[in-house]
Amino acid sequence: MFRNKLSQMKNIDDIFSNPSSTSDAVSQADVKMFHPIYKAHANEQNLNNRRNETFLKSSTKVKSDHSSLPPTKGEAEQHTFSNVILFCQL
């Protein structure tokens, strides 16, 4: 299992560090990277669903911490694309 995760992360890294990667490939790698971080279900394809679930759970608490919410799909893509562009230029 650990080897499989390591192999997955290596593939994601290869996509991010390849200047000729397409935006679709980067976007798909982005999903594969952020989903495990925010404990999204394996069949979920959209971070917005995970963000909504997390928000609904936290909103029932007296003190909710919105800074712990996962990013939206757009926020995650923006973060990834800006970092890919930055690191490919180095």
mmCIF file with all atom_site columns, C-alpha atoms in Angstrom:
data_model
loop_
_atom_site.group_PDB
_atom_site.id
_atom_site.type_symbol
_atom_site.label_atom_id
_atom_site.label_alt_id
_atom_site.label_comp_id
_atom_site.label_asym_id
_atom_site.label_entity_id
_atom_site.label_seq_id
_atom_site.pdbx_PDB_ins_code
_atom_site.Cartn_x
_atom_site.Cartn_y
_atom_site.Cartn_z
_atom_site.occupancy
_atom_site.B_iso_or_equiv
_atom_site.pdbx_formal_charge
_atom_site.auth_seq_id
_atom_site.auth_comp_id
_atom_site.auth_asym_id
_atom_site.auth_atom_id
_atom_site.pdbx_PDB_model_num
ATOM 1  C CA . MET A 1 1  ? 0.000   0.000  0.000   1.00 0.00 ? 1  MET A CA 1
ATOM 2  C CA . PHE A 1 2  ? 2.776   2.439  0.918   1.00 0.00 ? 2  PHE A CA 1
ATOM 3  C CA . ARG A 1 3  ? 4.635   1.595  -2.302  1.00 0.00 ? 3  ARG A CA 1
ATOM 4  C CA . ASN A 1 4  ? 1.512   2.327  -4.299  1.00 0.00 ? 4  ASN A CA 1
ATOM 5  C CA . LYS A 1 5  ? 1.087   5.738  -2.621  1.00 0.00 ? 5  LYS A CA 1
ATOM 6  C CA . LEU A 1 6  ? 4.759   6.516  -3.199  1.00 0.00 ? 6  LEU A CA 1
ATOM 7  C CA . SER A 1 7  ? 4.420   5.584  -6.857  1.00 0.00 ? 7  SER A CA 1
ATOM 8  C CA . GLN A 1 8  ? 1.319   7.783  -7.161  1.00 0.00 ? 8  GLN A CA 1
ATOM 9  C CA . MET A 1 9  ? 3.124   10.756 -5.623  1.00 0.00 ? 9  MET A CA 1
ATOM 10 C CA . LYS A 1 10 ? 6.077   10.210 -7.976  1.00 0.00 ? 10 LYS A CA 1
ATOM 11 C CA . ASN A 1 11 ? 3.711   10.295 -10.964 1.00 0.00 ? 11 ASN A CA 1
ATOM 12 C CA . ILE A 1 12 ? 2.121   13.494 -9.668  1.00 0.00 ? 12 ILE A CA 1
ATOM 13 C CA . ASP A 1 13 ? 5.556   15.038 -9.169  1.00 0.00 ? 13 ASP A CA 1
ATOM 14 C CA . ASP A 1 14 ? 6.560   14.059 -12.716 1.00 0.00 ? 14 ASP A CA 1
ATOM 15 C CA . ILE A 1 15 ? 3.500   15.831 -14.104 1.00 0.00 ? 15 ILE A CA 1
ATOM 16 C CA . PHE A 1 16 ? 4.066   18.960 -12.015 1.00 0.00 ? 16 PHE A CA 1
ATOM 17 C CA . SER A 1 17 ? 7.761   19.206 -12.881 1.00 0.00 ? 17 SER A CA 1
ATOM 18 C CA . ASN A 1 18 ? 7.320   18.600 -16.620 1.00 0.00 ? 18 ASN A CA 1
ATOM 19 C CA . PRO A 1 19 ? 7.056   21.942 -18.446 1.00 0.00 ? 19 PRO A CA 1
ATOM 20 C CA . SER A 1 20 ? 5.224   20.281 -21.353 1.00 0.00 ? 20 SER A CA 1
ATOM 21 C CA . SER A 1 21 ? 2.415   18.854 -19.180 1.00 0.00 ? 21 SER A CA 1
ATOM 22 C CA . THR A 1 22 ? -1.024  19.883 -20.369 1.00 0.00 ? 22 THR A CA 1
ATOM 23 C CA . SER A 1 23 ? -3.367  21.853 -18.147 1.00 0.00 ? 23 SER A CA 1
ATOM 24 C CA . ASP A 1 24 ? -5.719  18.840 -18.053 1.00 0.00 ? 24 ASP A CA 1
ATOM 25 C CA . ALA A 1 25 ? -2.916  16.573 -16.805 1.00 0.00 ? 25 ALA A CA 1
ATOM 26 C CA . VAL A 1 26 ? -1.977  19.120 -14.132 1.00 0.00 ? 26 VAL A CA 1
ATOM 27 C CA . SER A 1 27 ? -5.628  19.469 -13.096 1.00 0.00 ? 27 SER A CA 1
ATOM 28 C CA . GLN A 1 28 ? -6.034  15.683 -12.765 1.00 0.00 ? 28 GLN A CA 1
ATOM 29 C CA . ALA A 1 29 ? -2.801  15.425 -10.773 1.00 0.00 ? 29 ALA A CA 1
ATOM 30 C CA . ASP A 1 30 ? -4.103  18.243 -8.593  1.00 0.00 ? 30 ASP A CA 1
ATOM 31 C CA . VAL A 1 31 ? -7.193  16.178 -7.735  1.00 0.00 ? 31 VAL A CA 1
ATOM 32 C CA . LYS A 1 32 ? -5.051  13.137 -6.936  1.00 0.00 ? 32 LYS A CA 1
ATOM 33 C CA . MET A 1 33 ? -2.833  15.238 -4.661  1.00 0.00 ? 33 MET A CA 1
ATOM 34 C CA . PHE A 1 34 ? -5.470  17.192 -2.702  1.00 0.00 ? 34 PHE A CA 1
ATOM 35 C CA . HIS A 1 35 ? -8.024  14.408 -2.162  1.00 0.00 ? 35 HIS A CA 1
ATOM 36 C CA . PRO A 1 36 ? -5.899  12.312 0.231   1.00 0.00 ? 36 PRO A CA 1
ATOM 37 C CA . ILE A 1 37 ? -4.772  15.419 2.108   1.00 0.00 ? 37 ILE A CA 1
ATOM 38 C CA . TYR A 1 38 ? -8.368  16.350 2.924   1.00 0.00 ? 38 TYR A CA 1
ATOM 39 C CA . LYS A 1 39 ? -9.540  12.737 3.363   1.00 0.00 ? 39 LYS A CA 1
ATOM 40 C CA . ALA A 1 40 ? -11.962 12.847 0.458   1.00 0.00 ? 40 ALA A CA 1
ATOM 41 C CA . HIS A 1 41 ? -13.622 9.640  -0.621  1.00 0.00 ? 41 HIS A CA 1
ATOM 42 C CA . ALA A 1 42 ? -11.838 7.746  -3.406  1.00 0.00 ? 42 ALA A CA 1
ATOM 43 C CA . ASN A 1 43 ? -14.796 8.078  -5.779  1.00 0.00 ? 43 ASN A CA 1
ATOM 44 C CA . GLU A 1 44 ? -15.148 11.850 -5.280  1.00 0.00 ? 44 GLU A CA 1
ATOM 45 C CA . GLN A 1 45 ? -13.936 13.865 -8.239  1.00 0.00 ? 45 GLN A CA 1
ATOM 46 C CA . ASN A 1 46 ? -14.619 17.322 -6.883  1.00 0.00 ? 46 ASN A CA 1
ATOM 47 C CA . LEU A 1 47 ? -13.166 19.039 -3.839  1.00 0.00 ? 47 LEU A CA 1
ATOM 48 C CA . ASN A 1 48 ? -16.249 21.252 -3.614  1.00 0.00 ? 48 ASN A CA 1
ATOM 49 C CA . ASN A 1 49 ? -18.283 18.285 -2.346  1.00 0.00 ? 49 ASN A CA 1
ATOM 50 C CA . ARG A 1 50 ? -15.704 17.589 0.358   1.00 0.00 ? 50 ARG A CA 1
ATOM 51 C CA . ARG A 1 51 ? -15.618 21.270 1.316   1.00 0.00 ? 51 ARG A CA 1
ATOM 52 C CA . ASN A 1 52 ? -19.411 21.316 1.620   1.00 0.00 ? 52 ASN A CA 1
ATOM 53 C CA . GLU A 1 53 ? -19.433 18.179 3.815   1.00 0.00 ? 53 GLU A CA 1
ATOM 54 C CA . THR A 1 54 ? -16.714 19.619 6.041   1.00 0.00 ? 54 THR A CA 1
ATOM 55 C CA . PHE A 1 55 ? -18.499 22.972 6.280   1.00 0.00 ? 55 PHE A CA 1
ATOM 56 C CA . LEU A 1 56 ? -21.788 21.334 7.278   1.00 0.00 ? 56 LEU A CA 1
ATOM 57 C CA . LYS A 1 57 ? -20.036 19.341 10.009  1.00 0.00 ? 57 LYS A CA 1
ATOM 58 C CA . SER A 1 58 ? -18.158 22.356 11.359  1.00 0.00 ? 58 SER A CA 1
ATOM 59 C CA . SER A 1 59 ? -21.141 24.710 11.221  1.00 0.00 ? 59 SER A CA 1
ATOM 60 C CA . THR A 1 60 ? -22.964 22.684 13.862  1.00 0.00 ? 60 THR A CA 1
ATOM 61 C CA . LYS A 1 61 ? -20.196 23.370 16.372  1.00 0.00 ? 61 LYS A CA 1
ATOM 62 C CA . VAL A 1 62 ? -20.276 26.359 18.693  1.00 0.00 ? 62 VAL A CA 1
ATOM 63 C CA . LYS A 1 63 ? -16.812 27.463 17.563  1.00 0.00 ? 63 LYS A CA 1
ATOM 64 C CA . SER A 1 64 ? -16.279 26.504 13.958  1.00 0.00 ? 64 SER A CA 1
ATOM 65 C CA . ASP A 1 65 ? -12.870 26.935 12.358  1.00 0.00 ? 65 ASP A CA 1
ATOM 66 C CA . HIS A 1 66 ? -13.340 27.904 8.726   1.00 0.00 ? 66 HIS A CA 1
ATOM 67 C CA . SER A 1 67 ? -9.594  28.000 8.139   1.00 0.00 ? 67 SER A CA 1
ATOM 68 C CA . SER A 1 68 ? -9.561  24.203 8.347   1.00 0.00 ? 68 SER A CA 1
ATOM 69 C CA . LEU A 1 69 ? -11.949 23.817 5.409   1.00 0.00 ? 69 LEU A CA 1
ATOM 70 C CA . PRO A 1 70 ? -10.510 22.252 2.256   1.00 0.00 ? 70 PRO A CA 1
ATOM 71 C CA . PRO A 1 71 ? -10.035 24.596 -0.694  1.00 0.00 ? 71 PRO A CA 1
ATOM 72 C CA . THR A 1 72 ? -12.611 24.788 -3.452  1.00 0.00 ? 72 THR A CA 1
ATOM 73 C CA . LYS A 1 73 ? -11.742 23.098 -6.730  1.00 0.00 ? 73 LYS A CA 1
ATOM 74 C CA . GLY A 1 74 ? -10.927 26.483 -8.257  1.00 0.00 ? 74 GLY A CA 1
ATOM 75 C CA . GLU A 1 75 ? -8.720  27.525 -5.337  1.00 0.00 ? 75 GLU A CA 1
ATOM 76 C CA . ALA A 1 76 ? -6.814  24.236 -5.466  1.00 0.00 ? 76 ALA A CA 1
ATOM 77 C CA . GLU A 1 77 ? -6.274  24.534 -9.226  1.00 0.00 ? 77 GLU A CA 1
ATOM 78 C CA . GLN A 1 78 ? -5.122  28.147 -8.909  1.00 0.00 ? 78 GLN A CA 1
ATOM 79 C CA . HIS A 1 79 ? -2.655  27.171 -6.194  1.00 0.00 ? 79 HIS A CA 1
ATOM 80 C CA . THR A 1 80 ? -1.332  24.250 -8.231  1.00 0.00 ? 80 THR A CA 1
ATOM 81 C CA . PHE A 1 81 ? -1.040  26.121 -11.533 1.00 0.00 ? 81 PHE A CA 1
ATOM 82 C CA . SER A 1 82 ? 0.767   29.050 -9.927  1.00 0.00 ? 82 SER A CA 1
ATOM 83 C CA . ASN A 1 83 ? 3.251   26.698 -8.259  1.00 0.00 ? 83 ASN A CA 1
ATOM 84 C CA . VAL A 1 84 ? 3.778   24.622 -11.409 1.00 0.00 ? 84 VAL A CA 1
ATOM 85 C CA . ILE A 1 85 ? 4.511   27.777 -13.396 1.00 0.00 ? 85 ILE A CA 1
ATOM 86 C CA . LEU A 1 86 ? 6.853   29.049 -10.687 1.00 0.00 ? 86 LEU A CA 1
ATOM 87 C CA . PHE A 1 87 ? 8.829   25.819 -10.353 1.00 0.00 ? 87 PHE A CA 1
ATOM 88 C CA . CYS A 1 88 ? 9.033   25.137 -14.098 1.00 0.00 ? 88 CYS A CA 1
ATOM 89 C CA . GLN A 1 89 ? 10.707  28.520 -14.544 1.00 0.00 ? 89 GLN A CA 1
ATOM 90 C CA . LEU A 1 90 ? 13.456  27.750 -12.030 1.00 0.00 ? 90 LEU A CA 1
#
